[in-house]
XYZ file of C-alpha atoms in Angstrom:
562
model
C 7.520 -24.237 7.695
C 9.107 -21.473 8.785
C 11.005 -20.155 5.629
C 8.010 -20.847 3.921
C 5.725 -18.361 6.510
C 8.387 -15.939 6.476
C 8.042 -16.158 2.128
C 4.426 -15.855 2.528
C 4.693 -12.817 4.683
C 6.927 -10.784 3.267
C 5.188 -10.903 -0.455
C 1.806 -10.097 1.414
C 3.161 -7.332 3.039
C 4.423 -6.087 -0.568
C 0.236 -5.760 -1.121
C -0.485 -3.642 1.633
C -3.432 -1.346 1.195
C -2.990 1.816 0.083
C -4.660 4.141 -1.878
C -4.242 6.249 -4.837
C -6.851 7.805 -6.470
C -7.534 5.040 -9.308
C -7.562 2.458 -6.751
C -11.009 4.081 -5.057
C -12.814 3.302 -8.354
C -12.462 -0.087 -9.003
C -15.972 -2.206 -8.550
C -17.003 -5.409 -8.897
C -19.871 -4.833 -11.017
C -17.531 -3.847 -14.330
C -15.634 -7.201 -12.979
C -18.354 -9.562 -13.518
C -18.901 -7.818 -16.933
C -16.020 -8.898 -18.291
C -16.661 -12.373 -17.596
C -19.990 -11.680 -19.219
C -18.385 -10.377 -22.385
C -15.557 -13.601 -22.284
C -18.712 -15.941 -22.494
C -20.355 -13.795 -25.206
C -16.777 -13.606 -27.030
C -17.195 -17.859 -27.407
C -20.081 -17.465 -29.752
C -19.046 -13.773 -31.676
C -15.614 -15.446 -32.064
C -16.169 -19.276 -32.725
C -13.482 -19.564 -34.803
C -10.710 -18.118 -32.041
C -12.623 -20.245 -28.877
C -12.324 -23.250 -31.470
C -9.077 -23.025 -32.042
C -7.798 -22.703 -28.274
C -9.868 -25.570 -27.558
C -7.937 -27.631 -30.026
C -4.575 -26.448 -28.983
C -5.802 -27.416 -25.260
C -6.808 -30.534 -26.134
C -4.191 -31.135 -28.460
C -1.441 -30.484 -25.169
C -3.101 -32.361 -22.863
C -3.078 -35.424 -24.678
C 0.866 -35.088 -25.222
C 1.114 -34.180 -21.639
C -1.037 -37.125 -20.566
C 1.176 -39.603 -23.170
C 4.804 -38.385 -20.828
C 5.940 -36.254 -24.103
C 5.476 -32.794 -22.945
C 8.462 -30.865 -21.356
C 6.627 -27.975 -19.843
C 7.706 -26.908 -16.985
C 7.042 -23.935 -13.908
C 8.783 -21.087 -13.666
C 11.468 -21.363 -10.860
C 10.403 -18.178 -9.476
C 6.399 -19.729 -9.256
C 6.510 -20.556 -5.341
C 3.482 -22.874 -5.544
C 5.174 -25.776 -7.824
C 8.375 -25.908 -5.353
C 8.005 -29.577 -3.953
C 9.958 -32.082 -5.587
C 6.918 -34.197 -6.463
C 6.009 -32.120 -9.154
C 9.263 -32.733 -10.777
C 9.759 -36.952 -10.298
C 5.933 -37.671 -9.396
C 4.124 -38.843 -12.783
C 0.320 -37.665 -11.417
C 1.672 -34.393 -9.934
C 3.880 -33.525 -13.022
C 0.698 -33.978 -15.400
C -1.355 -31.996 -13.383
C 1.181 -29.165 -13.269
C 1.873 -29.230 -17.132
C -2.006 -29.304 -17.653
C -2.880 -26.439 -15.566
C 0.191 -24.029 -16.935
C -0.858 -24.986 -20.872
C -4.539 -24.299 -19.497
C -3.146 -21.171 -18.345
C -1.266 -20.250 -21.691
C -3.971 -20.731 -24.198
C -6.862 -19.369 -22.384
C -4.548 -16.007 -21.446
C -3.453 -16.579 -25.425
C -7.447 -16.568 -26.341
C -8.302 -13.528 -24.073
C -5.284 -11.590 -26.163
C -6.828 -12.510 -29.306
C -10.480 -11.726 -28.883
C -12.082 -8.473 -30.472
C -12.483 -5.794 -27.604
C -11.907 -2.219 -26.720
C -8.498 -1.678 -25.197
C -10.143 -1.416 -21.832
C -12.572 -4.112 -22.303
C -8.912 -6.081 -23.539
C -7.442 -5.002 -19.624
C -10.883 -6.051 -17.538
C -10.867 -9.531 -19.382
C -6.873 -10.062 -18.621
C -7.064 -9.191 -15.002
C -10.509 -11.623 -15.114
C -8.747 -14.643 -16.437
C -5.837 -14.153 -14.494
C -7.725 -14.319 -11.284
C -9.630 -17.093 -12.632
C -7.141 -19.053 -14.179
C -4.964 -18.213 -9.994
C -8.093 -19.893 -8.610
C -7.229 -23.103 -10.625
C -3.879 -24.033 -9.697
C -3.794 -27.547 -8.328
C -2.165 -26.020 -5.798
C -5.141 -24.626 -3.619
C -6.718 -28.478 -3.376
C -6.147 -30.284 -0.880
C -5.480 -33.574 -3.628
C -3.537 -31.885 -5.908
C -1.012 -30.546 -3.353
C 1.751 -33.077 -2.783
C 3.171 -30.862 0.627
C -0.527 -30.642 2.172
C -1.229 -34.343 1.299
C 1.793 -35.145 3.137
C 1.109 -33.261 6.049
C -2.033 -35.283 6.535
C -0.248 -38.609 6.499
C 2.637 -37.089 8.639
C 0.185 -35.471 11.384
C -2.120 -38.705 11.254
C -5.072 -36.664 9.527
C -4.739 -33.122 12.698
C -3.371 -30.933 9.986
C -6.844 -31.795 8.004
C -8.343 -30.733 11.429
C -6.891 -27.687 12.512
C -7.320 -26.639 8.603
C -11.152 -26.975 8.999
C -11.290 -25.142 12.334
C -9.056 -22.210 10.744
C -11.635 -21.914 7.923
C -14.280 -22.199 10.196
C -13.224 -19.307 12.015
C -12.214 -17.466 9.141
C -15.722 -17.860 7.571
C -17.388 -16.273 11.047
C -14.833 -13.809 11.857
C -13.075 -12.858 8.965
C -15.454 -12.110 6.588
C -14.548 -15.312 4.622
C -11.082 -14.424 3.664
C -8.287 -16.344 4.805
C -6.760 -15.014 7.956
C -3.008 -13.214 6.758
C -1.366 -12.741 10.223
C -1.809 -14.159 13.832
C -2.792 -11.229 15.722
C -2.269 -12.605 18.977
C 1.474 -11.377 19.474
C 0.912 -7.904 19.017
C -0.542 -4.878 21.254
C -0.627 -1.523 20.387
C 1.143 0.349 22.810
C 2.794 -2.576 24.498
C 5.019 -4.121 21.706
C 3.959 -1.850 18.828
C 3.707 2.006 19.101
C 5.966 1.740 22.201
C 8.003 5.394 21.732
C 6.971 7.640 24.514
C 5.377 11.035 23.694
C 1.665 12.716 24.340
C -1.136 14.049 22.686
C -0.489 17.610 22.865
C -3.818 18.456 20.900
C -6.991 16.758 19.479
C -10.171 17.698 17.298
C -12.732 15.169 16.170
C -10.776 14.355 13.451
C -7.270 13.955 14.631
C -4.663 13.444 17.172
C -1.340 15.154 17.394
C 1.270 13.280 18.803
C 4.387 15.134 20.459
C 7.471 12.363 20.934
C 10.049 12.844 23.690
C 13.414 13.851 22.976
C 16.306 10.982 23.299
C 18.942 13.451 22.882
C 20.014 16.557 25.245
C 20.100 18.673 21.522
C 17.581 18.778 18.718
C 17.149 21.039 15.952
C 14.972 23.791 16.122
C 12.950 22.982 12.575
C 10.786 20.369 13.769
C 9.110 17.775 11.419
C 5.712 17.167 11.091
C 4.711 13.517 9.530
C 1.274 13.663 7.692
C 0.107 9.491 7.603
C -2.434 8.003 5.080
C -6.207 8.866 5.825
C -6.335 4.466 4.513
C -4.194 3.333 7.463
C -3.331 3.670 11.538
C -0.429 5.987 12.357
C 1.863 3.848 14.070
C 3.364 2.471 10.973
C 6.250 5.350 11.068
C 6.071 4.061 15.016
C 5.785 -0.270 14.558
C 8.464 -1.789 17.100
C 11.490 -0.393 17.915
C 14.122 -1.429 15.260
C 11.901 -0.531 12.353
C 10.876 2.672 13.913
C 11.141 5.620 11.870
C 9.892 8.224 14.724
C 12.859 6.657 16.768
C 15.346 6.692 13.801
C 14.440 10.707 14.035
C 14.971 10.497 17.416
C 18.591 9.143 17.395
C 19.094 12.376 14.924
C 18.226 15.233 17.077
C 14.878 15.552 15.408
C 12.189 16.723 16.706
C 8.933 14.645 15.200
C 5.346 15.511 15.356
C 3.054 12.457 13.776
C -0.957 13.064 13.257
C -3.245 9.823 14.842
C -6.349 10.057 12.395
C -9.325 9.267 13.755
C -11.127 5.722 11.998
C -14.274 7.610 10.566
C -17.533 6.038 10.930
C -21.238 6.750 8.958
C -21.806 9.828 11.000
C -18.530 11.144 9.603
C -19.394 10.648 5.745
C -18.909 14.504 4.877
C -15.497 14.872 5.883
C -13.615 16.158 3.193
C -10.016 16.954 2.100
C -10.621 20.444 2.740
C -11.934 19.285 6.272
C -8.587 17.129 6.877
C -5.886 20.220 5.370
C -8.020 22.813 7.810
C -7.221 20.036 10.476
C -3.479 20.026 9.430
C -3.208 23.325 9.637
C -4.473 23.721 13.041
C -2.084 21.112 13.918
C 0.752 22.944 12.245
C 0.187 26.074 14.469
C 0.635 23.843 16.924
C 3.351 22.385 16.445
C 4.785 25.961 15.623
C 3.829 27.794 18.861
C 4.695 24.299 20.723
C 8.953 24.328 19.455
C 8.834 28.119 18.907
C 9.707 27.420 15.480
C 8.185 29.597 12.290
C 9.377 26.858 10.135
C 8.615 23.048 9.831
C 9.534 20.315 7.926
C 6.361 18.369 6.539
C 6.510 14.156 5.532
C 3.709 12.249 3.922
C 3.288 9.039 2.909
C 1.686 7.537 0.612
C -1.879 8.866 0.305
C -0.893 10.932 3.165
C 1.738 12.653 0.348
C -1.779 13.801 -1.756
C -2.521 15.451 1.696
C 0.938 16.725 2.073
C 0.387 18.216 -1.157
C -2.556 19.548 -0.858
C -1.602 21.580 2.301
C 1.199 22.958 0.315
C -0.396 24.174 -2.501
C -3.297 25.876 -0.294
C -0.591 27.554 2.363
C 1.748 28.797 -0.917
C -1.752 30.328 -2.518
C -2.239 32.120 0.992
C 1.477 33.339 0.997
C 2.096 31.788 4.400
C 6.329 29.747 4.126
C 5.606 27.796 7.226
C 6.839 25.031 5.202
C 10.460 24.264 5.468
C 10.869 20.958 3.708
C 8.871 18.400 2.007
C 9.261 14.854 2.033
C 7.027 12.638 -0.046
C 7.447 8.577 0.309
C 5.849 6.038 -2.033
C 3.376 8.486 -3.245
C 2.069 9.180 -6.724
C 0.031 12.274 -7.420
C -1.146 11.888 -10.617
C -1.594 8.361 -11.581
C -1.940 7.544 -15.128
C -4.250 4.620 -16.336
C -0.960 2.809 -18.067
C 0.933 3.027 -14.423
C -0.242 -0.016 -13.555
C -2.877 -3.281 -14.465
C -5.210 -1.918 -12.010
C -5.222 1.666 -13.517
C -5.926 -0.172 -16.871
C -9.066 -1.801 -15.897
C -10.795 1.281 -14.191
C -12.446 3.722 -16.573
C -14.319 7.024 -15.858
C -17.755 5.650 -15.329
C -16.540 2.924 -12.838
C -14.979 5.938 -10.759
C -18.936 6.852 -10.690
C -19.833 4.135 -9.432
C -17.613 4.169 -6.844
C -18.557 7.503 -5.487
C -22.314 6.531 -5.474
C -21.776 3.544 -3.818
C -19.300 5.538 -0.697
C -21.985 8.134 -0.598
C -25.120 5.301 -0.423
C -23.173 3.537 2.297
C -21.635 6.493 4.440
C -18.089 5.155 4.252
C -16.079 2.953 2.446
C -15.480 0.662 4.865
C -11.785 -0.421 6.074
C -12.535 -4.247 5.419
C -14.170 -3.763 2.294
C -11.013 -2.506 1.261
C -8.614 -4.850 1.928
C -10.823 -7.440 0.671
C -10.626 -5.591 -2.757
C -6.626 -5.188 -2.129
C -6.517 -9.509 -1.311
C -8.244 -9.930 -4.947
C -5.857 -7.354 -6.740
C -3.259 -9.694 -5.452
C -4.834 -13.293 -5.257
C -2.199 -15.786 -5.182
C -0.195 -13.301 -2.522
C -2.956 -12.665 -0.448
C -5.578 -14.945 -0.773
C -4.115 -18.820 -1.984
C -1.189 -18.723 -0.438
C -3.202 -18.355 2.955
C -6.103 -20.786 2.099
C -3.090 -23.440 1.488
C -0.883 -22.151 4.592
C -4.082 -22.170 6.973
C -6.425 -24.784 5.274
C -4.626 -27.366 3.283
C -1.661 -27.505 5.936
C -3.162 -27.023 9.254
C -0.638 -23.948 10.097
C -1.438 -20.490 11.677
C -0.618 -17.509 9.800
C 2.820 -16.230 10.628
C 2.889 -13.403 13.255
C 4.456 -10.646 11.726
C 3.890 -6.737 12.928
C 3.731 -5.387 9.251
C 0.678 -7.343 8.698
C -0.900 -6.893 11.771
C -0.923 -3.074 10.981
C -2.255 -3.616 7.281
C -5.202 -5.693 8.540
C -5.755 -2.691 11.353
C -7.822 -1.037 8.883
C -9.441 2.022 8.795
C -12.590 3.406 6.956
C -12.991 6.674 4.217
C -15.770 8.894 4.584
C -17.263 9.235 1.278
C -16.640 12.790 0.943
C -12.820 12.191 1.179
C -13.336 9.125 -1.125
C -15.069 11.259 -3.690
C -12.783 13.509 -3.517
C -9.779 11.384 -4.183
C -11.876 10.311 -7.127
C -12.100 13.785 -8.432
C -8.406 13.486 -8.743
C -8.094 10.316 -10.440
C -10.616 12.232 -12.900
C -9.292 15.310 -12.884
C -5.708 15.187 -12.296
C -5.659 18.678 -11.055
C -1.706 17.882 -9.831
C -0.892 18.063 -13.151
C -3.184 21.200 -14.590
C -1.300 24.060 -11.937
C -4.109 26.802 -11.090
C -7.226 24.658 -13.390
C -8.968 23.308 -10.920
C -10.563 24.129 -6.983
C -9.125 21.210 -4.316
C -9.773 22.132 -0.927
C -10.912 25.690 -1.444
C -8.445 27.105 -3.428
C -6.701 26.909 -7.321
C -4.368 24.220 -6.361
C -0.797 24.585 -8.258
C 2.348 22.610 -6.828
C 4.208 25.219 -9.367
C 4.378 27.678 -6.807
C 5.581 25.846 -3.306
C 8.945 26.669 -3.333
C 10.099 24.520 -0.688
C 13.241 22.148 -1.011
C 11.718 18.870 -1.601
C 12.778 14.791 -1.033
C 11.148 11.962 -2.777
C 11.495 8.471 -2.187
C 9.831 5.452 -4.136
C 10.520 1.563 -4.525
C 11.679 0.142 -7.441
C 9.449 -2.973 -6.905
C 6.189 -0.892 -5.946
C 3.154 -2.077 -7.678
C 0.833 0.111 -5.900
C 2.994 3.103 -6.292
C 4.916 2.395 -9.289
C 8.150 4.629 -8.846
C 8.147 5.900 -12.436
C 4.555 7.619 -11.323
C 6.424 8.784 -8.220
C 9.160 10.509 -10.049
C 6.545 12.658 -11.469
C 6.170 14.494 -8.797
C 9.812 16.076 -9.161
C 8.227 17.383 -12.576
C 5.153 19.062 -10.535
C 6.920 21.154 -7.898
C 8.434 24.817 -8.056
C 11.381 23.342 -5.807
C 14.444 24.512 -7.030
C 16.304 21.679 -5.033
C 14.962 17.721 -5.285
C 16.363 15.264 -3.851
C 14.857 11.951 -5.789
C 15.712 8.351 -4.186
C 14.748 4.857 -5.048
C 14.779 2.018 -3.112
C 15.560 -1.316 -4.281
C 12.040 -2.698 -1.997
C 8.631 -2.910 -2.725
C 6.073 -0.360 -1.496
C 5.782 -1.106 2.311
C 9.496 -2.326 2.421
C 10.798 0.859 1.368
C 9.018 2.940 3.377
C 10.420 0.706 6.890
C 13.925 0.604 5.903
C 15.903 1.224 8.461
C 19.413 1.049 8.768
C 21.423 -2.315 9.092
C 19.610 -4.414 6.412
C 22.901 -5.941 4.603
C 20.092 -6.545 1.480
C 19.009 -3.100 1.631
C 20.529 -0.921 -1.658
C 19.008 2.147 -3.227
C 19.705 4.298 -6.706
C 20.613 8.081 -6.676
C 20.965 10.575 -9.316
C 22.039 14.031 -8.440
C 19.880 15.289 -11.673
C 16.352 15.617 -11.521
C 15.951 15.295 -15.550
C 12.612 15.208 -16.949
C 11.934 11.693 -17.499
C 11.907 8.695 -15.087
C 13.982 6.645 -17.959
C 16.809 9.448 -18.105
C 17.034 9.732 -14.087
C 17.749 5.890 -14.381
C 20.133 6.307 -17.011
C 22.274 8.416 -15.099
C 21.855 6.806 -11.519
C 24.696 4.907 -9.679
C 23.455 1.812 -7.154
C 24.063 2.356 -3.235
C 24.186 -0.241 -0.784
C 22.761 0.597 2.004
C 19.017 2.077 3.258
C 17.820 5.683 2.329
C 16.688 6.663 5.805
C 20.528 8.028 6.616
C 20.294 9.870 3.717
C 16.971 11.651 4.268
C 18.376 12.140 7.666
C 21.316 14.296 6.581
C 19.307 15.920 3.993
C 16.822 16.993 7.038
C 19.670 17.892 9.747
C 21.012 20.311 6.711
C 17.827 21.833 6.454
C 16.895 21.828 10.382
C 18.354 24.903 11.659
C 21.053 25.159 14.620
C 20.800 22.421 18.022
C 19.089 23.494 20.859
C 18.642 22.731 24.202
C 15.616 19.513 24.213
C 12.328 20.326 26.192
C 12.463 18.617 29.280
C 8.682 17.642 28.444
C 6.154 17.258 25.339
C 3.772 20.379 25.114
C 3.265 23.778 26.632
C 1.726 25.775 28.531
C -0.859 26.660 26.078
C -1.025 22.892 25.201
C -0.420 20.396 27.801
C -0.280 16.922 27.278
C -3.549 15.612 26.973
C -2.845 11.623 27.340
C 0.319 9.522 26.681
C 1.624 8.397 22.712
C -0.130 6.149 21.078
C -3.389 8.462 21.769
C -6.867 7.315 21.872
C -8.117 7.080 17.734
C -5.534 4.216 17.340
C -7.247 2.015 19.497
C -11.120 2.957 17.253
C -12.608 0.153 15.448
């Protein structure tokens, strides 16, 4: 099944984890209350549970008589085969569990609840109502049923022995990738380079020139704290440290270190005094007063940070920023997972980090795989289980399931921002030591988001245009999802992006006014930075200096921490 695998990968990589500061405070406990208040809701609302039963009952006679025409959605992956089309049994099990699906999601809308009470039940039902599908049985999935006959009963086999070792070494969730094609270093992280400086908390990665030129301005790329560097490094044609490279750049990339318990009070302020160690650096290292700073994702709230706290201080080391896929101040309505966190779950996130030390790398992406259940969690347990097959190998996913862990300082304060939204309240409140207030970093600015992005919704993103004292913004959108747009390089013929010379102070009237490209947005950014890079120099023979030699050879020694 090798379309299929390649299907099954590329939505799961669309559900990468990443953080934002709404996503730290979701909890399980709040979870199981909805379900609590669903089962109360059958006896404060007998009328509206009555009435769904009838209309269930009422359907699934008709469907079990031949004389319903419901049907799947053509985009709904799971009811592909052709047996649930001509076969009689798998048709009525289809049309069953979608009018299932309908009325119960129908009596959830209807019940009496707060608004957020309304969201937590939804998201409940949904994931309850995913966990139905006659899909993820082994009898009421024609394709896995058939697999058994065709393999003589092995597929059944090597299904059991997958769960088996999922259940020991995986923590119970289905496996997403086949790790066993990829090594850091080997065929992943491959650009050469050296760590040209360290500190407990980070690495700083120099990359060798592939050009007799580069420009003088070099750029600094600031990673998420959630994930391993070398996605801005994964295999040489989705590289974005070699895209830089090819265009005379010279790139700097921080290797965070994967915190553990004895870590717990590192802080933001304890990662910007990091960066800007590593910023001197990279300053005395290329002779350069200026640099040009990129963060990603959660690494953009660090980018941020940084450049509100070196604008207070009066210090214009900055050059250029460049934020990708990154929202600053998320709003509740941004997305279904914003809508079922409140203010006292976010508490109860932050006493659970600080009880445990961390908030550990696996118990994150397990909370990610339920956020996205059919993507990340059914499609494997059919894939792996009910067929027999191996997860697909696929370097994106191998680097999303390379987790790392948050020290529960940084995760409580990331939750302070969710609360406070201090992003957008310039000069109200203390981050990192100091009034932070994007309103006065000057520095020309490109943002980048993905029209598809469900974890950073690109209508969030474009607020960040609205935040900065930038007199020039560049603002691009991708046509990709969130982990898609960010590894875009050039030469995908699918690749196509929207561009509006205006920043205008809505998302909706940037839209209006934007004109489809085909074509991916790294060769833009990579104009926009040679414009903004200073003249072409001479490229060091070697990474370093005198003052910092090289201390070990690219990827560095934190990737490879567990």
């Amino acid at each position: 099944m090798p379309g299929a695998k390649d299907e099954i990968a590329q939505n799961a990589a669309e559900a990468t984890n990443a953080m934002n500061p709404l996503m730290a405070g979701v909890n399980r406990q709040e979870l199981l209350g909805a379900v609590a208040m669903m089962l109360r809701s059958t006896m404060t609302n007998p009328v509206t549970t009555a009435k769904t039963a009838g209309k269930i009952t009422a359907e699934h006679a008709k469907i079990l008589l031949g004389k319903s025409d419901r049907a799947a959605n053509p985009k709904d992956r799971r009811f592909k085969d052709p047996a649930w089309q001509h076969n009689p049994f798998y048709r009525r099990g289809m049309q069953a569990y979608l009018a299932t699906q309908e009325h119960l999601n129908d009596w959830v809308a209807e019940l009496s609840m707060t608004e957020l009470e309304h969201a937590r039940a939804k998201f409940v039902m949904s994931m309850i109502t995913d966990a139905m599908a006659p899909t993820n049985t082994l009898l009421g999935n024609p394709a896995a049923t058939k697999r058994v006959v065709d393999s003589g009963g092995l597929s059944l086999l090597k299904g059991l022995k997958n769960a088996y070792t999922d259940l020991t070494r995986n923590g119970g969730l289905p496996s997403q990738v086949d790790k066993r094609p990829f090594k850091v270093g080997e065929n992943l992280a491959t650009t050469k380079g050296s760590v040209i400086w360290k500190n407990e908390m980070m690495e700083l990665i120099q990359y060798q020139p592939l050009t007799d030129k580069v420009h003088r301005t070099p750029i600094f790329i600031i990673p998420p704290q959630i994930n391993k560097f070398y996605a801005m490094d994964l295999s040489p044609m989705v590289s974005m440290v070699q895209f830089l490279l090819a265009m005379e750049m010279q790139p700097f990339v921080v290797s965070w270190r994967n915190p553990t318990k004895e870590h717990k009070d590192w802080g933001l302020s304890d990662y910007i005094d990091s960066l800007v160690q590593a910023s001197e650096v990279v300053r005395r290292v290329t002779k350069s007063k200026k640099i040009n700073i990129s963060g990603a994702c959660s690494g953009g709230i660090t980018t941020a940070t940084l450049a509100s706290l070196l604008a207070a201080a009066g210090d214009d080391r900055i050059n250029t920023l460049t934020f990708m896929v990154c929202v600053l101040n998320p709003q509740r309505e941004d997305s279904e997972l914003g809508q079922i966190v409140s203010d006292a779950s976010l508490e109860v996130a932050r006493k659970y980090s600080r009880r445990k030390g961390i908030l550990k790398g696996d118990d994150l992406a397990r909370m990610f795989a339920w956020m996205r259940p059919n993507d990340l969690v059914w499609n494997y347990v059919v894939n792996n289980y009910l067929m027999g097959e191996d997860p697909p190998p696929f370097d994106v996913l191998y680097w999303n399931n390379d987790s790392t862990n948050l020290p529960a300082q940084l995760h409580s304060d990331y939750l302070d921002l969710g609360l406070n939204q201090p992003f957008d309240h310039p000069g109200e409140y203390d981050v990192a030591g100091h009034k932070l207030d994007l309103t006065q970093v000057k520095a020309d600015a490109f943002v980048v988001a993905g029209l598809t992005d469900h974890i950073t919704p690109w209508k969030a993103c474009y607020r960040t245009t609205g935040l900065l004292g930038s007199e020039t913004i560049e603002f691009v959108l991708s046509s990709s999802g969130h982990i898609q747009s960010l590894l875009n390089p050039p030469g995908n013929p699918k690749a196509k992006m929207f561009r509006n010379p205006n920043i205008t102070p809505t998302a909706e009237a940037w839209a209006e006014g934007a004109t489809e490209e085909a074509g991916s947005w790294w060769p833009v950014w990579g104009e926009w930075l040679k414009q903004r890079s200073g003249a072409l120099k001479s490229a060091p023979k070697a990474c370093g200096s005198h003052s910092f030699p090289p201390l070990c050879d690219a990827p560095g020694r934190y990737v490879f921490d567990e």
